Amino acid sequence: MKRFRLPRRLTLPALLTAAACGESDSIPVRTCDVTLTYAPQQSVAGTVQVMGEWNNFASLSQPMTDRGDGVFTLRLEGLEPRAYGYRFVVGDKQEMDPENPYSRWVRAEEYSRVIVPDCRQPVLELNRFTVTPEGSLDVSVSYLDGTDKAGPAGDGMVLSLDGTPRPDAYDAATGRFTLNVQGLEQGKHHVKVVAKDSQGREAESLYLPFWVEPERFRWDSGLMYFAFTDRFHNGRRENDAPVADVDPIANYLGGDFAGITQKLEEGYFDALGIRTLWISPVDQNPEGRFIGTGGKYYTGYHGYWPSKPRETQHRFGSLEELRALTAAAHKRGIRVIADLVLNHVHEEHPYWANHARDGWFNTAASCVCGTQDCDWDAKRLTCKFTDYLPDFNWRSSDFVDQFAADTLWWLEQADFDGFRMDAVKHMEQVAGRTIRGKLNDITAMTGTEFYLVGETYVFTDGRPQIARYISPRELDGQFDFPLYWPVREAFADGKGLQRVDDAVRANEEAYVPGTLNSPFLGNHDVARFISQAAGQLHEGGSDPFGPNRPSTAVTDPAAFEKMKYGFAFVLTQPGVPLVYYGDEVGLPGANDPDNRRFMRFGSALAPLERDLLDFVRKLGQARRAHEALQTGARRTLRVEDDLYVFQRDLPNGKGALVAINRSALERSVVLELMGSLAASSGTYVDIFSGQTLQLAGTETVLVVPPRGVAVYVPHQE
């Protein structure tokens, strides 16, 4: 049984309402104390003060009071209801509030953010939330009246379960909502509570998503799959609408929500061992064509040109069809994350039309990234990707509020389980921290966890850039570009495998424990792995519109061997490994947009492609079935130019062995097992050949076939 209670940290804006007062058998009235709390990790000699926007950050800061246990507090009184910036002053140093994920830019400085509420506003307080793996739910929520005691509006007090109102849950005499339900089906559910007072003032609603499942879900328990929506599968022809006079590779090709749903219901993702499904941005994009890279015309088929908020791309399908997609995934225990575009919008977007002069956008300071005097890194926070994509100013608090609200709207309306944040390094960190803060507020109430993964396009030396955004207050992880480049060099180009091991070891030093980065072989911004492995990208073959771009299919068996080596490595690494749609069948392609060809299934696949798909399925199923391949410690056992052997092990003595042999000779290797496997024994079996292996500590002998891969897992009788 899991029980979750709303924390009483009063530094979080969502919680700055304090406790209720009043008798238990009547409608309680909120109090409106706002208290800042500073709990230093070590004792403080001297005073702690607060400097705040409420007095224009006066040089004479307000002293905080030591409660007697080394924790300092300050009660704010008499302030106008609004958001304020503040910092703690400890000695001669200023500090952001370490417990507050929310911040506010005032002029050119970033401060922690506190909200002084309108005390007349009613609030909802979660008292109890319990859910069991067997499907028992117990929820208690209190309505707290505003200070003018307007009283609740009878018809505005609603608790719903999975969208169905439960009138019996509300007690008008006490203002309490209670719900106790048994036997809920396995899968995802949600409780929604809304309330308003007799004057029509609405309390901030409570959205409480939760899962009924036998054990706690882990994001690294399986693979992540990027189903590039327009290019994955066409489930409904009626919404097809390509734009005239645009090359098909830069146009809408018909993939939609219904197509992804169809493949979910067919079990395509289950067979691959997918636990997380990433889909393209879902917002409406502009009609028509626009000049892009190389002077070619493009459409918004990719989803990265939002033109309307809170409206689905009609070529992908309706909101109802999007909900059907997430529902189909959730029935299978698969989480769905959406691509979140927060750096910019298209110039047709109403936010640009209505707020271009309100500080929401970088206007005078913005230039086109990559042009003269507009370096991608030096101007990363203010440059725009192209002239028709105005760049957001994340220092605008009004804009931050709007996009946080929009993100939560999509989370609830589409029933998403997290987000992939696009172009992370091009935004102030307030972006990721605000989204994470909002998600953490829900997690604190329900225990439901959300995955927030970022895209920071860097090269092999980019680990510090990747790591700066990863923390419990921001991203869970990022796509592992510093590992990606040596992986491509080693497995696609055939260079020595030592570079891969060096990259893995560098990762282990660069990132904090618990980081959930995503290793990958390919994505939608780079040429396809198999085209590089087959040598199709030389002599102009990387030009997506050129005559030498890769052919329809790869027929070189050696290229598929390289693909298998790469997948064997990536899909057995720590984190949340990504499969970019089509890589599992060796879909070819040059640079963007040729790397986004339409997906092929079933009878459209050649024997080599079907064989690769079967190989990836075995890897995905093995990862899903064996915890050691998910969370086990990774240890290198042997690395040579063409041989790589490593283990994953758990403290209980269970583990897995992964071996890649690119040479034309069979290799018999005496391994010195490490960690818990050094003292472990037992029979292991190769998921590909069925061959068995007897662990013998530091004298374990492993035989790897020529040009072969072996993944040994504990034998199950």
PDB file of N, CA and C in Angstrom, residues 130-197:
ATOM      1  N   THR A 130      -4.383   7.366  -0.904  1.00  0.00           N
ATOM      2  CA  THR A 130      -3.842   6.021  -0.764  1.00  0.00           C
ATOM      3  C   THR A 130      -4.312   5.171  -1.927  1.00  0.00           C
ATOM      4  N   VAL A 131      -3.387   4.432  -2.530  1.00  0.00           N
ATOM      5  CA  VAL A 131      -3.742   3.507  -3.600  1.00  0.00           C
ATOM      6  C   VAL A 131      -2.926   2.228  -3.395  1.00  0.00           C
ATOM      7  N   THR A 132      -3.552   1.083  -3.642  1.00  0.00           N
ATOM      8  CA  THR A 132      -2.869  -0.199  -3.473  1.00  0.00           C
ATOM      9  C   THR A 132      -2.697  -0.882  -4.826  1.00  0.00           C
ATOM     10  N   PRO A 133      -1.751  -1.807  -4.928  1.00  0.00           N
ATOM     11  CA  PRO A 133      -1.573  -2.550  -6.180  1.00  0.00           C
ATOM     12  C   PRO A 133      -2.805  -3.356  -6.582  1.00  0.00           C
ATOM     13  N   GLU A 134      -3.668  -3.643  -5.617  1.00  0.00           N
ATOM     14  CA  GLU A 134      -4.873  -4.428  -5.913  1.00  0.00           C
ATOM     15  C   GLU A 134      -6.018  -3.564  -6.420  1.00  0.00           C
ATOM     16  N   GLY A 135      -5.847  -2.228  -6.417  1.00  0.00           N
ATOM     17  CA  GLY A 135      -6.879  -1.363  -6.964  1.00  0.00           C
ATOM     18  C   GLY A 135      -7.785  -0.711  -5.949  1.00  0.00           C
ATOM     19  N   SER A 136      -7.339  -0.569  -4.699  1.00  0.00           N
ATOM     20  CA  SER A 136      -8.106   0.153  -3.691  1.00  0.00           C
ATOM     21  C   SER A 136      -7.634   1.600  -3.645  1.00  0.00           C
ATOM     22  N   LEU A 137      -8.600   2.523  -3.644  1.00  0.00           N
ATOM     23  CA  LEU A 137      -8.294   3.959  -3.649  1.00  0.00           C
ATOM     24  C   LEU A 137      -9.014   4.630  -2.492  1.00  0.00           C
ATOM     25  N   ASP A 138      -8.287   5.459  -1.740  1.00  0.00           N
ATOM     26  CA  ASP A 138      -8.867   6.213  -0.641  1.00  0.00           C
ATOM     27  C   ASP A 138      -8.371   7.647  -0.746  1.00  0.00           C
ATOM     28  N   VAL A 139      -9.297   8.590  -0.949  1.00  0.00           N
ATOM     29  CA  VAL A 139      -8.939   9.991  -1.150  1.00  0.00           C
ATOM     30  C   VAL A 139      -9.772  10.869  -0.226  1.00  0.00           C
ATOM     31  N   SER A 140      -9.131  11.881   0.353  1.00  0.00           N
ATOM     32  CA  SER A 140      -9.833  12.874   1.156  1.00  0.00           C
ATOM     33  C   SER A 140      -9.308  14.258   0.803  1.00  0.00           C
ATOM     34  N   VAL A 141     -10.224  15.166   0.475  1.00  0.00           N
ATOM     35  CA  VAL A 141      -9.875  16.530   0.082  1.00  0.00           C
ATOM     36  C   VAL A 141     -10.780  17.497   0.844  1.00  0.00           C
ATOM     37  N   SER A 142     -10.216  18.575   1.374  1.00  0.00           N
ATOM     38  CA  SER A 142     -11.001  19.591   2.079  1.00  0.00           C
ATOM     39  C   SER A 142     -11.130  20.849   1.235  1.00  0.00           C
ATOM     40  N   TYR A 143     -12.326  21.417   1.248  1.00  0.00           N
ATOM     41  CA  TYR A 143     -12.560  22.739   0.676  1.00  0.00           C
ATOM     42  C   TYR A 143     -12.340  23.764   1.780  1.00  0.00           C
ATOM     43  N   LEU A 144     -11.485  24.743   1.538  1.00  0.00           N
ATOM     44  CA  LEU A 144     -11.220  25.817   2.491  1.00  0.00           C
ATOM     45  C   LEU A 144     -11.776  27.108   1.921  1.00  0.00           C
ATOM     46  N   ASP A 145     -12.698  27.703   2.648  1.00  0.00           N
ATOM     47  CA  ASP A 145     -13.345  28.925   2.179  1.00  0.00           C
ATOM     48  C   ASP A 145     -12.372  30.099   2.210  1.00  0.00           C
ATOM     49  N   GLY A 146     -12.624  31.082   1.363  1.00  0.00           N
ATOM     50  CA  GLY A 146     -11.845  32.309   1.402  1.00  0.00           C
ATOM     51  C   GLY A 146     -12.131  33.085   2.666  1.00  0.00           C
ATOM     52  N   THR A 147     -11.311  34.110   2.940  1.00  0.00           N
ATOM     53  CA  THR A 147     -11.436  34.843   4.200  1.00  0.00           C
ATOM     54  C   THR A 147     -12.712  35.661   4.292  1.00  0.00           C
ATOM     55  N   ASP A 148     -13.384  35.916   3.166  1.00  0.00           N
ATOM     56  CA  ASP A 148     -14.659  36.619   3.260  1.00  0.00           C
ATOM     57  C   ASP A 148     -15.828  35.661   3.470  1.00  0.00           C
ATOM     58  N   LYS A 149     -15.535  34.366   3.607  1.00  0.00           N
ATOM     59  CA  LYS A 149     -16.519  33.347   3.963  1.00  0.00           C
ATOM     60  C   LYS A 149     -17.733  33.351   3.041  1.00  0.00           C
ATOM     61  N   ALA A 150     -17.467  33.374   1.740  1.00  0.00           N
ATOM     62  CA  ALA A 150     -18.564  33.384   0.772  1.00  0.00           C
ATOM     63  C   ALA A 150     -19.314  32.065   0.745  1.00  0.00           C
ATOM     64  N   GLY A 151     -18.657  30.986   1.150  1.00  0.00           N
ATOM     65  CA  GLY A 151     -19.299  29.677   1.135  1.00  0.00           C
ATOM     66  C   GLY A 151     -19.207  29.018  -0.220  1.00  0.00           C
ATOM     67  N   PRO A 152     -19.200  27.687  -0.229  1.00  0.00           N
ATOM     68  CA  PRO A 152     -19.083  26.978  -1.512  1.00  0.00           C
ATOM     69  C   PRO A 152     -20.351  27.074  -2.336  1.00  0.00           C
ATOM     70  N   ALA A 153     -20.164  27.046  -3.654  1.00  0.00           N
ATOM     71  CA  ALA A 153     -21.292  26.995  -4.579  1.00  0.00           C
ATOM     72  C   ALA A 153     -21.687  25.543  -4.755  1.00  0.00           C
ATOM     73  N   GLY A 154     -22.920  25.221  -4.450  1.00  0.00           N
ATOM     74  CA  GLY A 154     -23.343  23.825  -4.453  1.00  0.00           C
ATOM     75  C   GLY A 154     -23.106  23.106  -5.754  1.00  0.00           C
ATOM     76  N   ASP A 155     -23.371  23.789  -6.888  1.00  0.00           N
ATOM     77  CA  ASP A 155     -23.219  23.118  -8.177  1.00  0.00           C
ATOM     78  C   ASP A 155     -21.793  23.171  -8.699  1.00  0.00           C
ATOM     79  N   GLY A 156     -20.900  23.803  -7.974  1.00  0.00           N
ATOM     80  CA  GLY A 156     -19.522  23.925  -8.444  1.00  0.00           C
ATOM     81  C   GLY A 156     -18.554  23.035  -7.716  1.00  0.00           C
ATOM     82  N   MET A 157     -19.069  22.091  -6.924  1.00  0.00           N
ATOM     83  CA  MET A 157     -18.227  21.216  -6.117  1.00  0.00           C
ATOM     84  C   MET A 157     -18.299  19.808  -6.702  1.00  0.00           C
ATOM     85  N   VAL A 158     -17.245  19.405  -7.410  1.00  0.00           N
ATOM     86  CA  VAL A 158     -17.297  18.131  -8.136  1.00  0.00           C
ATOM     87  C   VAL A 158     -15.998  17.358  -7.959  1.00  0.00           C
ATOM     88  N   LEU A 159     -16.143  16.104  -7.560  1.00  0.00           N
ATOM     89  CA  LEU A 159     -15.033  15.152  -7.609  1.00  0.00           C
ATOM     90  C   LEU A 159     -15.391  14.116  -8.664  1.00  0.00           C
ATOM     91  N   SER A 160     -14.457  13.867  -9.571  1.00  0.00           N
ATOM     92  CA  SER A 160     -14.686  12.869 -10.614  1.00  0.00           C
ATOM     93  C   SER A 160     -13.571  11.843 -10.595  1.00  0.00           C
ATOM     94  N   LEU A 161     -13.916  10.625 -10.970  1.00  0.00           N
ATOM     95  CA  LEU A 161     -12.948   9.536 -11.097  1.00  0.00           C
ATOM     96  C   LEU A 161     -12.955   9.086 -12.547  1.00  0.00           C
ATOM     97  N   ASP A 162     -11.805   9.224 -13.198  1.00  0.00           N
ATOM     98  CA  ASP A 162     -11.676   8.867 -14.616  1.00  0.00           C
ATOM     99  C   ASP A 162     -12.736   9.557 -15.461  1.00  0.00           C
ATOM    100  N   GLY A 163     -13.016  10.827 -15.121  1.00  0.00           N
ATOM    101  CA  GLY A 163     -13.937  11.637 -15.896  1.00  0.00           C
ATOM    102  C   GLY A 163     -15.394  11.504 -15.519  1.00  0.00           C
ATOM    103  N   THR A 164     -15.730  10.592 -14.616  1.00  0.00           N
ATOM    104  CA  THR A 164     -17.116  10.385 -14.198  1.00  0.00           C
ATOM    105  C   THR A 164     -17.355  11.058 -12.855  1.00  0.00           C
ATOM    106  N   PRO A 165     -18.285  12.046 -12.771  1.00  0.00           N
ATOM    107  CA  PRO A 165     -18.562  12.723 -11.506  1.00  0.00           C
ATOM    108  C   PRO A 165     -19.079  11.744 -10.457  1.00  0.00           C
ATOM    109  N   ARG A 166     -18.677  11.979  -9.205  1.00  0.00           N
ATOM    110  CA  ARG A 166     -19.130  11.165  -8.081  1.00  0.00           C
ATOM    111  C   ARG A 166     -19.827  12.079  -7.067  1.00  0.00           C
ATOM    112  N   PRO A 167     -21.120  12.346  -7.273  1.00  0.00           N
ATOM    113  CA  PRO A 167     -21.839  13.278  -6.383  1.00  0.00           C
ATOM    114  C   PRO A 167     -21.809  12.854  -4.921  1.00  0.00           C
ATOM    115  N   ASP A 168     -21.749  11.547  -4.680  1.00  0.00           N
ATOM    116  CA  ASP A 168     -21.754  11.043  -3.309  1.00  0.00           C
ATOM    117  C   ASP A 168     -20.461  11.351  -2.561  1.00  0.00           C
ATOM    118  N   ALA A 169     -19.444  11.851  -3.271  1.00  0.00           N
ATOM    119  CA  ALA A 169     -18.146  12.085  -2.636  1.00  0.00           C
ATOM    120  C   ALA A 169     -18.100  13.390  -1.848  1.00  0.00           C
ATOM    121  N   TYR A 170     -19.062  14.299  -2.067  1.00  0.00           N
ATOM    122  CA  TYR A 170     -18.997  15.625  -1.433  1.00  0.00           C
ATOM    123  C   TYR A 170     -19.982  15.736  -0.288  1.00  0.00           C
ATOM    124  N   ASP A 171     -19.483  16.211   0.853  1.00  0.00           N
ATOM    125  CA  ASP A 171     -20.308  16.469   2.028  1.00  0.00           C
ATOM    126  C   ASP A 171     -20.456  17.975   2.174  1.00  0.00           C
ATOM    127  N   ALA A 172     -21.646  18.502   1.874  1.00  0.00           N
ATOM    128  CA  ALA A 172     -21.873  19.947   1.882  1.00  0.00           C
ATOM    129  C   ALA A 172     -21.744  20.543   3.277  1.00  0.00           C
ATOM    130  N   ALA A 173     -21.953  19.740   4.296  1.00  0.00           N
ATOM    131  CA  ALA A 173     -21.898  20.267   5.659  1.00  0.00           C
ATOM    132  C   ALA A 173     -20.477  20.567   6.106  1.00  0.00           C
ATOM    133  N   THR A 174     -19.536  19.770   5.657  1.00  0.00           N
ATOM    134  CA  THR A 174     -18.148  19.930   6.108  1.00  0.00           C
ATOM    135  C   THR A 174     -17.214  20.463   5.029  1.00  0.00           C
ATOM    136  N   GLY A 175     -17.685  20.468   3.767  1.00  0.00           N
ATOM    137  CA  GLY A 175     -16.814  20.888   2.671  1.00  0.00           C
ATOM    138  C   GLY A 175     -15.767  19.856   2.319  1.00  0.00           C
ATOM    139  N   ARG A 176     -15.996  18.602   2.694  1.00  0.00           N
ATOM    140  CA  ARG A 176     -15.013  17.557   2.424  1.00  0.00           C
ATOM    141  C   ARG A 176     -15.456  16.694   1.254  1.00  0.00           C
ATOM    142  N   PHE A 177     -14.444  16.273   0.480  1.00  0.00           N
ATOM    143  CA  PHE A 177     -14.639  15.257  -0.550  1.00  0.00           C
ATOM    144  C   PHE A 177     -13.967  13.985  -0.055  1.00  0.00           C
ATOM    145  N   THR A 178     -14.683  12.879  -0.063  1.00  0.00           N
ATOM    146  CA  THR A 178     -14.072  11.601   0.291  1.00  0.00           C
ATOM    147  C   THR A 178     -14.493  10.553  -0.728  1.00  0.00           C
ATOM    148  N   LEU A 179     -13.548   9.721  -1.103  1.00  0.00           N
ATOM    149  CA  LEU A 179     -13.829   8.658  -2.071  1.00  0.00           C
ATOM    150  C   LEU A 179     -13.051   7.420  -1.672  1.00  0.00           C
ATOM    151  N   ASN A 180     -13.776   6.317  -1.557  1.00  0.00           N
ATOM    152  CA  ASN A 180     -13.152   5.032  -1.251  1.00  0.00           C
ATOM    153  C   ASN A 180     -13.685   4.014  -2.247  1.00  0.00           C
ATOM    154  N   VAL A 181     -12.793   3.521  -3.110  1.00  0.00           N
ATOM    155  CA  VAL A 181     -13.193   2.624  -4.192  1.00  0.00           C
ATOM    156  C   VAL A 181     -12.326   1.373  -4.139  1.00  0.00           C
ATOM    157  N   GLN A 182     -12.933   0.235  -4.391  1.00  0.00           N
ATOM    158  CA  GLN A 182     -12.214  -1.038  -4.433  1.00  0.00           C
ATOM    159  C   GLN A 182     -12.266  -1.602  -5.855  1.00  0.00           C
ATOM    160  N   GLY A 183     -11.284  -2.410  -6.196  1.00  0.00           N
ATOM    161  CA  GLY A 183     -11.318  -3.171  -7.433  1.00  0.00           C
ATOM    162  C   GLY A 183     -11.106  -2.393  -8.708  1.00  0.00           C
ATOM    163  N   LEU A 184     -10.357  -1.304  -8.634  1.00  0.00           N
ATOM    164  CA  LEU A 184     -10.040  -0.575  -9.866  1.00  0.00           C
ATOM    165  C   LEU A 184      -9.189  -1.448 -10.782  1.00  0.00           C
ATOM    166  N   GLU A 185      -9.407  -1.309 -12.079  1.00  0.00           N
ATOM    167  CA  GLU A 185      -8.639  -2.089 -13.049  1.00  0.00           C
ATOM    168  C   GLU A 185      -7.175  -1.673 -13.044  1.00  0.00           C
ATOM    169  N   GLN A 186      -6.318  -2.617 -13.414  1.00  0.00           N
ATOM    170  CA  GLN A 186      -4.903  -2.303 -13.594  1.00  0.00           C
ATOM    171  C   GLN A 186      -4.766  -1.260 -14.703  1.00  0.00           C
ATOM    172  N   GLY A 187      -3.840  -0.327 -14.519  1.00  0.00           N
ATOM    173  CA  GLY A 187      -3.626   0.717 -15.515  1.00  0.00           C
ATOM    174  C   GLY A 187      -3.646   2.088 -14.864  1.00  0.00           C
ATOM    175  N   LYS A 188      -3.798   3.109 -15.682  1.00  0.00           N
ATOM    176  CA  LYS A 188      -3.739   4.481 -15.193  1.00  0.00           C
ATOM    177  C   LYS A 188      -5.140   5.043 -14.968  1.00  0.00           C
ATOM    178  N   HIS A 189      -5.285   5.813 -13.899  1.00  0.00           N
ATOM    179  CA  HIS A 189      -6.552   6.451 -13.541  1.00  0.00           C
ATOM    180  C   HIS A 189      -6.265   7.877 -13.090  1.00  0.00           C
ATOM    181  N   HIS A 190      -7.321   8.632 -12.838  1.00  0.00           N
ATOM    182  CA  HIS A 190      -7.126   9.956 -12.258  1.00  0.00           C
ATOM    183  C   HIS A 190      -8.365  10.410 -11.501  1.00  0.00           C
ATOM    184  N   VAL A 191      -8.104  11.186 -10.464  1.00  0.00           N
ATOM    185  CA  VAL A 191      -9.153  11.881  -9.719  1.00  0.00           C
ATOM    186  C   VAL A 191      -9.014  13.366 -10.023  1.00  0.00           C
ATOM    187  N   LYS A 192     -10.129  14.030 -10.244  1.00  0.00           N
ATOM    188  CA  LYS A 192     -10.125  15.481 -10.488  1.00  0.00           C
ATOM    189  C   LYS A 192     -11.121  16.119  -9.523  1.00  0.00           C
ATOM    190  N   VAL A 193     -10.680  17.153  -8.813  1.00  0.00           N
ATOM    191  CA  VAL A 193     -11.541  17.870  -7.881  1.00  0.00           C
ATOM    192  C   VAL A 193     -11.567  19.337  -8.280  1.00  0.00           C
ATOM    193  N   VAL A 194     -12.772  19.870  -8.462  1.00  0.00           N
ATOM    194  CA  VAL A 194     -12.948  21.290  -8.771  1.00  0.00           C
ATOM    195  C   VAL A 194     -13.918  21.884  -7.761  1.00  0.00           C
ATOM    196  N   ALA A 195     -13.742  23.170  -7.478  1.00  0.00           N
ATOM    197  CA  ALA A 195     -14.595  23.832  -6.492  1.00  0.00           C
ATOM    198  C   ALA A 195     -14.622  25.329  -6.766  1.00  0.00           C
ATOM    199  N   LYS A 196     -15.720  25.962  -6.380  1.00  0.00           N
ATOM    200  CA  LYS A 196     -15.813  27.415  -6.445  1.00  0.00           C
ATOM    201  C   LYS A 196     -16.737  27.896  -5.342  1.00  0.00           C
ATOM    202  N   ASP A 197     -16.611  29.175  -4.986  1.00  0.00           N
ATOM    203  CA  ASP A 197     -17.461  29.708  -3.933  1.00  0.00           C
ATOM    204  C   ASP A 197     -18.709  30.359  -4.525  1.00  0.00           C
TER     205      ASP A 197
END
